mmCIF file of C-alpha atoms in Angstrom:
data_model
loop_
_atom_site.group_PDB
_atom_site.id
_atom_site.type_symbol
_atom_site.label_atom_id
_atom_site.label_comp_id
_atom_site.label_asym_id
_atom_site.label_seq_id
_atom_site.Cartn_x
_atom_site.Cartn_y
_atom_site.Cartn_z
ATOM 1 C CA MET A 1 97.237 144.664 97.300
ATOM 2 C CA SER A 2 98.711 143.211 94.430
ATOM 3 C CA TYR A 3 96.530 145.651 92.196
ATOM 4 C CA THR A 4 97.421 148.734 94.504
ATOM 5 C CA ILE A 5 101.698 147.281 94.602
ATOM 6 C CA GLU A 6 101.810 146.798 90.330
ATOM 7 C CA VAL A 7 99.387 150.638 90.651
ATOM 8 C CA TYR A 8 102.005 152.115 92.324
ATOM 9 C CA ARG A 9 104.716 149.881 90.721
ATOM 10 C CA GLY A 10 103.192 152.083 86.740
ATOM 11 C CA ASN A 11 102.661 147.854 85.586
ATOM 12 C CA GLN A 12 100.088 148.469 85.493
ATOM 13 C CA LYS A 13 96.507 152.077 85.544
ATOM 14 C CA SER A 14 94.333 152.385 87.918
ATOM 15 C CA GLU A 15 91.667 151.097 87.118
ATOM 16 C CA ARG A 16 88.174 153.830 86.716
ATOM 17 C CA ASN A 17 85.221 151.653 85.680
ATOM 18 C CA PHE A 18 84.195 150.457 89.177
ATOM 19 C CA GLY A 19 82.250 147.527 87.761
ATOM 20 C CA ILE A 20 85.629 146.115 86.411
ATOM 21 C CA TYR A 21 87.792 146.874 90.048
ATOM 22 C CA ALA A 22 84.957 145.429 91.834
ATOM 23 C CA LEU A 23 84.465 142.503 89.469
ATOM 24 C CA TYR A 24 88.496 141.205 89.770
ATOM 25 C CA VAL A 25 88.599 141.407 93.565
ATOM 26 C CA MET A 26 85.230 139.396 93.471
ATOM 27 C CA PHE A 27 85.784 136.723 91.054
ATOM 28 C CA TYR A 28 84.621 134.198 92.055
ATOM 29 C CA PRO A 29 86.255 131.247 91.061
ATOM 30 C CA GLN A 30 89.706 132.514 92.215
ATOM 31 C CA LEU A 31 88.579 134.712 95.545
ATOM 32 C CA VAL A 32 89.215 131.968 98.484
ATOM 33 C CA ALA A 33 92.381 130.479 97.686
ATOM 34 C CA GLY A 34 93.733 131.613 94.456
ATOM 35 C CA PRO A 35 95.184 131.828 91.952
ATOM 36 C CA ILE A 36 96.411 135.442 93.663
ATOM 37 C CA GLU A 37 96.595 136.792 90.107
ATOM 38 C CA ARG A 38 97.915 140.009 89.482
ATOM 39 C CA PRO A 39 95.498 143.114 86.926
ATOM 40 C CA GLN A 40 97.885 142.416 83.819
ATOM 41 C CA ASN A 41 96.820 139.165 84.132
ATOM 42 C CA ILE A 42 92.800 138.974 83.922
ATOM 43 C CA ILE A 43 91.813 142.892 84.497
ATOM 44 C CA HIS A 44 92.082 142.797 80.115
ATOM 45 C CA GLN A 45 89.825 139.798 79.873
ATOM 46 C CA PHE A 46 87.141 141.305 81.969
ATOM 47 C CA TYR A 47 87.003 144.851 78.330
ATOM 48 C CA GLU A 48 87.352 140.755 75.626
ATOM 49 C CA PRO A 49 83.315 139.909 74.078
ATOM 50 C CA LYS A 50 82.463 136.214 75.608
ATOM 51 C CA LYS A 51 81.314 133.805 72.565
ATOM 52 C CA PHE A 52 80.556 130.103 73.646
ATOM 53 C CA GLU A 53 82.959 128.122 72.176
ATOM 54 C CA TYR A 54 82.091 124.239 72.857
ATOM 55 C CA ASP A 55 85.995 123.261 72.666
ATOM 56 C CA ARG A 56 86.567 125.516 75.060
ATOM 57 C CA VAL A 57 83.019 124.341 77.610
ATOM 58 C CA VAL A 58 84.634 121.145 77.363
ATOM 59 C CA ILE A 59 88.415 121.566 78.270
ATOM 60 C CA GLY A 60 87.780 123.396 81.091
ATOM 61 C CA LEU A 61 85.169 120.545 81.650
ATOM 62 C CA LYS A 62 87.365 118.189 81.462
ATOM 63 C CA ILE A 63 89.838 120.806 83.895
ATOM 64 C CA MET A 64 86.818 120.138 86.366
ATOM 65 C CA LEU A 65 86.285 116.366 86.418
ATOM 66 C CA TRP A 66 89.356 116.125 87.425
ATOM 67 C CA GLY A 67 90.162 118.887 90.050
ATOM 68 C CA PHE A 68 87.028 116.847 91.233
ATOM 69 C CA PHE A 69 88.662 113.692 91.413
ATOM 70 C CA LYS A 70 91.713 114.318 93.370
ATOM 71 C CA LYS A 71 89.696 116.266 95.413
ATOM 72 C CA LEU A 72 86.753 113.748 95.993
ATOM 73 C CA VAL A 73 87.706 111.001 95.383
ATOM 74 C CA VAL A 74 92.236 110.765 96.242
ATOM 75 C CA ALA A 75 92.090 113.575 99.277
ATOM 76 C CA ASP A 76 88.769 113.259 100.891
ATOM 77 C CA ARG A 77 89.591 109.068 101.649
ATOM 78 C CA LEU A 78 93.695 109.294 101.985
ATOM 79 C CA GLY A 79 92.023 112.389 104.994
ATOM 80 C CA ILE A 80 89.611 109.507 106.899
ATOM 81 C CA TYR A 81 93.149 108.035 107.117
ATOM 82 C CA VAL A 82 94.877 110.357 108.766
ATOM 83 C CA ASN A 83 92.993 112.217 110.588
ATOM 84 C CA THR A 84 92.065 108.792 112.265
ATOM 85 C CA VAL A 85 96.082 108.375 113.248
ATOM 86 C CA PHE A 86 96.520 112.227 114.657
ATOM 87 C CA SER A 87 93.376 112.824 116.146
ATOM 88 C CA ASN A 88 95.615 109.673 118.347
ATOM 89 C CA SER A 89 98.993 110.724 117.739
ATOM 90 C CA TYR A 90 100.447 109.410 121.140
ATOM 91 C CA HIS A 91 98.200 105.834 120.910
ATOM 92 C CA HIS A 92 100.592 105.074 117.202
ATOM 93 C CA SER A 93 103.946 103.846 116.371
ATOM 94 C CA GLY A 94 106.195 105.599 114.114
ATOM 95 C CA LEU A 95 106.183 104.012 111.447
ATOM 96 C CA THR A 96 101.998 104.331 111.401
ATOM 97 C CA LEU A 97 102.434 107.824 111.682
ATOM 98 C CA PHE A 98 104.654 108.172 109.247
ATOM 99 C CA THR A 99 102.691 106.632 107.446
ATOM 100 C CA ALA A 100 99.902 109.042 108.216
ATOM 101 C CA SER A 101 102.338 111.709 107.636
ATOM 102 C CA MET A 102 102.604 110.953 103.910
ATOM 103 C CA PHE A 103 98.977 110.366 103.484
ATOM 104 C CA PHE A 104 98.757 114.095 104.726
ATOM 105 C CA TYR A 105 101.191 115.033 101.852
ATOM 106 C CA ALA A 106 99.243 114.117 98.952
ATOM 107 C CA GLN A 107 96.457 113.808 100.536
ATOM 108 C CA ILE A 108 97.126 118.247 101.124
ATOM 109 C CA TYR A 109 97.796 118.412 98.093
ATOM 110 C CA CYS A 110 95.363 116.126 95.646
ATOM 111 C CA ASP A 111 92.969 119.061 98.031
ATOM 112 C CA PHE A 112 94.603 122.416 97.219
ATOM 113 C CA SER A 113 95.372 121.158 93.207
ATOM 114 C CA GLY A 114 92.475 120.006 93.448
ATOM 115 C CA TYR A 115 90.539 123.261 94.755
ATOM 116 C CA SER A 116 92.884 125.298 92.267
ATOM 117 C CA ASP A 117 91.532 122.426 89.033
ATOM 118 C CA ILE A 118 87.994 123.257 89.571
ATOM 119 C CA ALA A 119 88.824 126.883 89.906
ATOM 120 C CA ILE A 120 90.678 127.189 86.856
ATOM 121 C CA GLY A 121 88.703 125.027 84.284
ATOM 122 C CA SER A 122 85.096 126.913 85.546
ATOM 123 C CA ALA A 123 87.175 130.232 85.133
ATOM 124 C CA LYS A 124 87.930 128.629 81.718
ATOM 125 C CA VAL A 125 84.177 127.429 80.674
ATOM 126 C CA MET A 126 82.706 131.302 80.787
ATOM 127 C CA GLY A 127 86.495 132.853 79.376
ATOM 128 C CA TYR A 128 88.370 133.295 81.372
ATOM 129 C CA ASN A 129 92.700 132.658 81.981
ATOM 130 C CA LEU A 130 93.739 131.570 85.334
ATOM 131 C CA MET A 131 97.115 131.423 85.439
ATOM 132 C CA GLU A 132 98.402 128.081 86.555
ATOM 133 C CA ASN A 133 99.149 127.306 90.459
ATOM 134 C CA PHE A 134 100.132 123.060 91.120
ATOM 135 C CA ARG A 135 102.491 121.563 88.895
ATOM 136 C CA ARG A 136 103.188 118.513 89.820
ATOM 137 C CA PRO A 137 104.282 119.322 92.528
ATOM 138 C CA LEU A 138 105.665 115.404 93.928
ATOM 139 C CA LEU A 139 107.688 114.885 90.787
ATOM 140 C CA GLY A 140 110.118 117.744 91.789
ATOM 141 C CA THR A 141 113.997 117.099 91.935
ATOM 142 C CA SER A 142 114.757 118.577 94.718
ATOM 143 C CA PHE A 143 112.934 120.957 97.369
ATOM 144 C CA ALA A 144 113.764 124.139 95.755
ATOM 145 C CA ASP A 145 112.614 122.941 92.972
ATOM 146 C CA LYS A 146 108.955 121.183 94.495
ATOM 147 C CA TRP A 147 108.166 124.428 96.216
ATOM 148 C CA TYR A 148 108.125 126.079 92.544
ATOM 149 C CA ARG A 149 106.203 123.880 91.439
ATOM 150 C CA TRP A 150 104.029 123.998 94.892
ATOM 151 C CA HIS A 151 101.148 127.610 94.998
ATOM 152 C CA ILE A 152 102.616 129.302 92.130
ATOM 153 C CA SER A 153 100.460 132.497 92.755
ATOM 154 C CA LEU A 154 101.635 132.702 96.218
ATOM 155 C CA TYR A 155 104.944 131.488 95.894
ATOM 156 C CA THR A 156 105.308 134.463 93.143
ATOM 157 C CA TRP A 157 103.559 136.831 95.182
ATOM 158 C CA PHE A 158 106.128 136.505 98.135
ATOM 159 C CA ARG A 159 108.849 136.763 95.915
ATOM 160 C CA ASP A 160 108.222 139.004 93.342
ATOM 161 C CA TYR A 161 106.702 141.500 96.301
ATOM 162 C CA VAL A 162 108.461 140.899 99.761
ATOM 163 C CA TYR A 163 112.233 139.265 98.722
ATOM 164 C CA THR A 164 113.013 140.390 95.717
ATOM 165 C CA PRO A 165 112.693 143.921 97.193
ATOM 166 C CA LEU A 166 114.948 142.317 99.920
ATOM 167 C CA ALA A 167 117.141 140.860 97.361
ATOM 168 C CA ARG A 168 118.296 144.805 95.900
ATOM 169 C CA LYS A 169 119.784 145.961 98.733
ATOM 170 C CA ALA A 170 121.332 142.241 100.204
ATOM 171 C CA ARG A 171 123.858 143.827 97.344
ATOM 172 C CA ARG A 172 124.336 140.293 96.333
ATOM 173 C CA ASN A 173 124.813 139.120 100.655
ATOM 174 C CA ARG A 174 125.428 135.680 100.389
ATOM 175 C CA PHE A 175 124.729 135.962 104.279
ATOM 176 C CA LYS A 176 120.967 138.582 103.972
ATOM 177 C CA LEU A 177 120.147 135.971 100.631
ATOM 178 C CA LEU A 178 119.577 133.241 102.623
ATOM 179 C CA SER A 179 118.489 134.080 105.415
ATOM 180 C CA TYR A 180 115.445 135.890 103.329
ATOM 181 C CA VAL A 181 114.633 132.879 101.842
ATOM 182 C CA VAL A 182 114.096 131.055 105.201
ATOM 183 C CA LEU A 183 112.555 134.700 106.009
ATOM 184 C CA ILE A 184 109.988 134.390 103.615
ATOM 185 C CA PHE A 185 108.501 131.120 103.890
ATOM 186 C CA THR A 186 108.548 132.123 108.129
ATOM 187 C CA LEU A 187 105.766 134.336 106.781
ATOM 188 C CA SER A 188 105.055 131.703 104.715
ATOM 189 C CA GLY A 189 103.660 129.627 106.956
ATOM 190 C CA LEU A 190 102.416 132.785 109.000
ATOM 191 C CA TRP A 191 100.297 133.468 106.080
ATOM 192 C CA HIS A 192 98.460 130.153 107.374
ATOM 193 C CA GLY A 193 97.617 131.136 110.069
ATOM 194 C CA ALA A 194 98.614 132.993 113.686
ATOM 195 C CA ASN A 195 99.726 129.400 114.697
ATOM 196 C CA TRP A 196 104.002 128.524 116.247
ATOM 197 C CA THR A 197 103.251 125.620 114.179
ATOM 198 C CA TYR A 198 102.551 126.435 110.805
ATOM 199 C CA ILE A 199 105.629 129.553 111.804
ATOM 200 C CA LEU A 200 108.452 126.160 112.691
ATOM 201 C CA TRP A 201 107.141 124.631 109.630
ATOM 202 C CA GLY A 202 107.744 127.297 107.385
ATOM 203 C CA PHE A 203 110.467 128.424 109.404
ATOM 204 C CA SER A 204 111.906 124.685 108.502
ATOM 205 C CA ALA A 205 111.298 124.608 104.748
ATOM 206 C CA GLY A 206 113.707 127.977 104.712
ATOM 207 C CA LEU A 207 115.810 126.360 106.510
ATOM 208 C CA SER A 208 115.763 122.675 104.452
ATOM 209 C CA ILE A 209 116.312 125.157 100.467
ATOM 210 C CA VAL A 210 119.094 126.999 102.305
ATOM 211 C CA VAL A 211 120.249 123.300 103.338
ATOM 212 C CA GLU A 212 120.431 122.738 99.372
ATOM 213 C CA ARG A 213 121.981 125.214 98.185
ATOM 214 C CA ILE A 214 124.691 125.639 100.004
ATOM 215 C CA TYR A 215 125.548 121.722 98.967
ATOM 216 C CA GLN A 216 124.491 122.912 95.838
ATOM 217 C CA ASP A 217 126.977 125.741 95.950
ATOM 218 C CA LYS A 218 129.581 123.789 97.700
ATOM 219 C CA VAL A 219 129.304 120.093 97.348
ATOM 220 C CA ARG A 220 126.788 118.739 94.222
ATOM 221 C CA PRO A 221 129.968 118.605 90.993
ATOM 222 C CA HIS A 222 128.065 120.557 88.450
ATOM 223 C CA LYS A 223 128.961 118.282 85.885
ATOM 224 C CA TYR A 224 127.412 114.820 87.732
ATOM 225 C CA ILE A 225 123.037 117.515 87.721
ATOM 226 C CA ASN A 226 121.366 115.417 85.704
ATOM 227 C CA ARG A 227 123.270 111.866 86.142
ATOM 228 C CA TRP A 228 119.604 110.041 86.911
ATOM 229 C CA TRP A 229 120.207 108.055 89.447
ATOM 230 C CA LEU A 230 120.043 112.176 91.164
ATOM 231 C CA ARG A 231 116.938 113.096 89.444
ATOM 232 C CA PHE A 232 115.766 110.287 91.226
ATOM 233 C CA PHE A 233 117.124 110.222 95.176
ATOM 234 C CA GLY A 234 116.325 114.863 94.603
ATOM 235 C CA THR A 235 112.812 113.345 94.327
ATOM 236 C CA ILE A 236 112.235 111.510 96.331
ATOM 237 C CA ILE A 237 114.386 112.155 99.495
ATOM 238 C CA PRO A 238 112.278 116.193 99.842
ATOM 239 C CA ALA A 239 109.849 114.414 99.840
ATOM 240 C CA ILE A 240 109.922 111.568 102.839
ATOM 241 C CA ILE A 241 111.698 115.031 104.206
ATOM 242 C CA GLY A 242 109.049 117.651 102.971
ATOM 243 C CA CYS A 243 106.846 115.050 104.158
ATOM 244 C CA ILE A 244 107.850 115.324 107.901
ATOM 245 C CA MET A 245 107.728 118.986 108.194
ATOM 246 C CA LEU A 246 104.365 118.447 107.196
ATOM 247 C CA VAL A 247 103.812 117.411 111.162
ATOM 248 C CA PHE A 248 103.851 120.385 112.210
ATOM 249 C CA PHE A 249 101.350 121.387 109.630
ATOM 250 C CA ARG A 250 99.159 119.384 110.535
ATOM 251 C CA ALA A 251 99.962 118.495 114.637
ATOM 252 C CA PRO A 252 98.250 120.309 116.743
ATOM 253 C CA THR A 253 100.069 121.775 119.178
ATOM 254 C CA VAL A 254 103.691 121.972 119.278
ATOM 255 C CA GLY A 255 103.580 119.635 121.983
ATOM 256 C CA ASP A 256 102.163 117.313 119.536
ATOM 257 C CA ALA A 257 104.083 118.145 116.730
ATOM 258 C CA PHE A 258 107.615 117.181 118.688
ATOM 259 C CA HIS A 259 105.569 114.347 119.524
ATOM 260 C CA ILE A 260 104.780 112.795 117.008
ATOM 261 C CA LEU A 261 108.132 113.553 114.985
ATOM 262 C CA GLY A 262 110.296 111.646 117.575
ATOM 263 C CA SER A 263 107.699 108.443 117.434
ATOM 264 C CA ILE A 264 108.990 108.122 113.700
ATOM 265 C CA LEU A 265 112.556 108.887 114.391
ATOM 266 C CA SER A 266 112.623 105.794 116.371
ATOM 267 C CA PHE A 267 112.058 103.807 113.450
ATOM 268 C CA LYS A 268 109.248 101.538 115.563
ATOM 269 C CA GLY A 269 106.712 99.398 113.851
ATOM 270 C CA GLY A 270 102.784 99.593 114.504
ATOM 271 C CA ASN A 271 99.650 98.255 113.284
ATOM 272 C CA LEU A 272 98.524 100.142 110.348
ATOM 273 C CA PHE A 273 95.580 99.502 111.057
ATOM 274 C CA LYS A 274 94.789 100.438 114.259
ATOM 275 C CA GLY A 275 91.634 102.983 114.922
ATOM 276 C CA THR A 276 90.836 102.347 111.233
ATOM 277 C CA PRO A 277 89.229 98.985 108.493
ATOM 278 C CA PRO A 278 92.222 97.750 106.498
ATOM 279 C CA ILE A 279 90.295 98.458 103.182
ATOM 280 C CA ASN A 280 90.809 101.858 103.736
ATOM 281 C CA PHE A 281 94.623 101.334 104.214
ATOM 282 C CA TYR A 282 94.693 99.604 100.742
ATOM 283 C CA TYR A 283 91.976 102.267 98.914
ATOM 284 C CA CYS A 284 94.846 104.900 100.050
ATOM 285 C CA ILE A 285 97.908 103.127 98.416
ATOM 286 C CA ILE A 286 95.734 102.906 95.134
ATOM 287 C CA ALA A 287 94.272 105.970 95.028
ATOM 288 C CA ILE A 288 98.209 107.320 95.615
ATOM 289 C CA CYS A 289 99.247 104.747 92.996
ATOM 290 C CA MET A 290 96.820 106.164 89.973
ATOM 291 C CA LEU A 291 97.990 110.146 90.950
ATOM 292 C CA PHE A 292 101.070 109.029 90.268
ATOM 293 C CA THR A 293 100.842 107.113 87.448
ATOM 294 C CA VAL A 294 98.571 110.412 85.883
ATOM 295 C CA GLU A 295 101.148 113.164 86.971
ATOM 296 C CA VAL A 296 104.033 110.558 85.346
ATOM 297 C CA ILE A 297 102.404 110.707 81.961
ATOM 298 C CA GLN A 298 101.251 114.510 82.374
ATOM 299 C CA GLU A 299 105.347 115.335 83.276
ATOM 300 C CA TYR A 300 107.082 112.471 81.037
ATOM 301 C CA TYR A 301 104.645 111.673 78.163
ATOM 302 C CA PRO A 302 103.463 115.120 77.554
ATOM 303 C CA LYS A 303 102.363 114.039 73.642
ATOM 304 C CA ILE A 304 99.829 111.498 75.140
ATOM 305 C CA LYS A 305 96.938 114.990 76.410
ATOM 306 C CA LEU A 306 95.002 113.249 78.854
ATOM 307 C CA ILE A 307 92.697 116.497 78.683
ATOM 308 C CA ASN A 308 92.232 117.096 75.129
ATOM 309 C CA ASN A 309 92.736 113.957 73.585
ATOM 310 C CA ASN A 310 91.528 113.266 70.441
ATOM 311 C CA SER A 311 90.818 109.777 71.844
ATOM 312 C CA VAL A 312 87.053 107.778 71.566
ATOM 313 C CA VAL A 313 88.843 105.620 74.468
ATOM 314 C CA ILE A 314 90.014 108.429 76.332
ATOM 315 C CA ARG A 315 87.761 111.481 75.466
ATOM 316 C CA TYR A 316 84.916 109.401 75.805
ATOM 317 C CA GLY A 317 85.453 106.180 78.797
ATOM 318 C CA GLY A 318 88.319 107.673 80.160
ATOM 319 C CA TYR A 319 85.717 110.793 81.765
ATOM 320 C CA LEU A 320 82.907 108.255 82.249
ATOM 321 C CA LEU A 321 85.144 106.377 84.507
ATOM 322 C CA ALA A 322 86.263 109.114 86.316
ATOM 323 C CA ILE A 323 82.848 110.559 86.808
ATOM 324 C CA LEU A 324 81.336 107.211 87.866
ATOM 325 C CA ILE A 325 84.265 106.922 89.844
ATOM 326 C CA ILE A 326 83.830 110.357 91.989
ATOM 327 C CA LEU A 327 80.111 109.480 92.127
ATOM 328 C CA MET A 328 80.134 106.178 93.786
ATOM 329 C CA ILE A 329 83.263 106.837 96.640
ATOM 330 C CA GLY A 330 83.531 110.509 96.320
ATOM 331 C CA VAL A 331 80.389 112.632 96.238
ATOM 332 C CA PHE A 332 78.815 110.840 99.281
ATOM 333 C CA ASN A 333 82.470 110.810 101.960
ATOM 334 C CA GLY A 334 83.165 114.380 100.576
ATOM 335 C CA GLY A 335 83.950 116.987 102.560
ATOM 336 C CA GLN A 336 85.034 120.934 103.260
ATOM 337 C CA PHE A 337 88.832 121.484 101.868
ATOM 338 C CA ILE A 338 91.263 121.297 104.407
ATOM 339 C CA TYR A 339 92.737 124.327 102.871
ATOM 340 C CA PHE A 340 90.013 126.917 104.507
ATOM 341 C CA GLN A 341 90.611 125.337 107.723
ATOM 342 C CA PHE A 342 94.057 126.724 108.212
#
């Protein structure tokens, strides 16, 4: 669809070489779930001669290594706890269900962003540059900012091909523009699967952005927008609400989702280790802390280059340790990418 639309709009010349066109459509690193590339970003790269470049290959392998770490070491281990709780949601307390929802937030992020890193890294090894698909959404300072950073290629796809054409016809009608935001997110929920749970998740995500936009325009003083405490709460509160909204995404049915939400809002405590070994719960906490530490460094301390670093300790010790952890924890417990199941 991207190719057809871009050719129709005149942004891309129609491709006369069938082999190049087939390679664009079936380029395996990003074929299944993205990044969803535009033809003008990738087709011209298929015409460029490729030579072996040591530095490029090493950077690509490092990106892939970080992707495998997020997928195998973080996401799959979080999934053990999440699957145990959500498969028996009627037998767990509100506190346990809320904890599982928070773990699922980190799980699906590491699972899908890990896949994207593997796709981007493997393409770079071969000499191709794919667009960034995740930009540390856990550190976003608002609902909108988190979505700008999450599955960027899909977000920009809906923005450019659905929202923008509708917005041009709205003629600055505030109500229509905000309703289109809800519509786009509802469609993104339907994109994940023909199930009411996904539709409700998309609708709630769009509604959260609309409420936030109205709040920003009418209530929040703009002079306080850069205060550190506002950025802090802008990061924490949307994350907590986002975890709760993801209940619709993870629950098997709408009835199960509302039961889980009701249990969470009851604020009842309970045994966090019911049905799962305590060691797995503590491991999940450690894994999330490791992930959060790395992403904070990437976000706020960019001078500390974790991928392309000249430090001998990071270059050899850090990556060898990551490989060892992946082999010890991840490989023998790895599972299917959960995002492919939706």
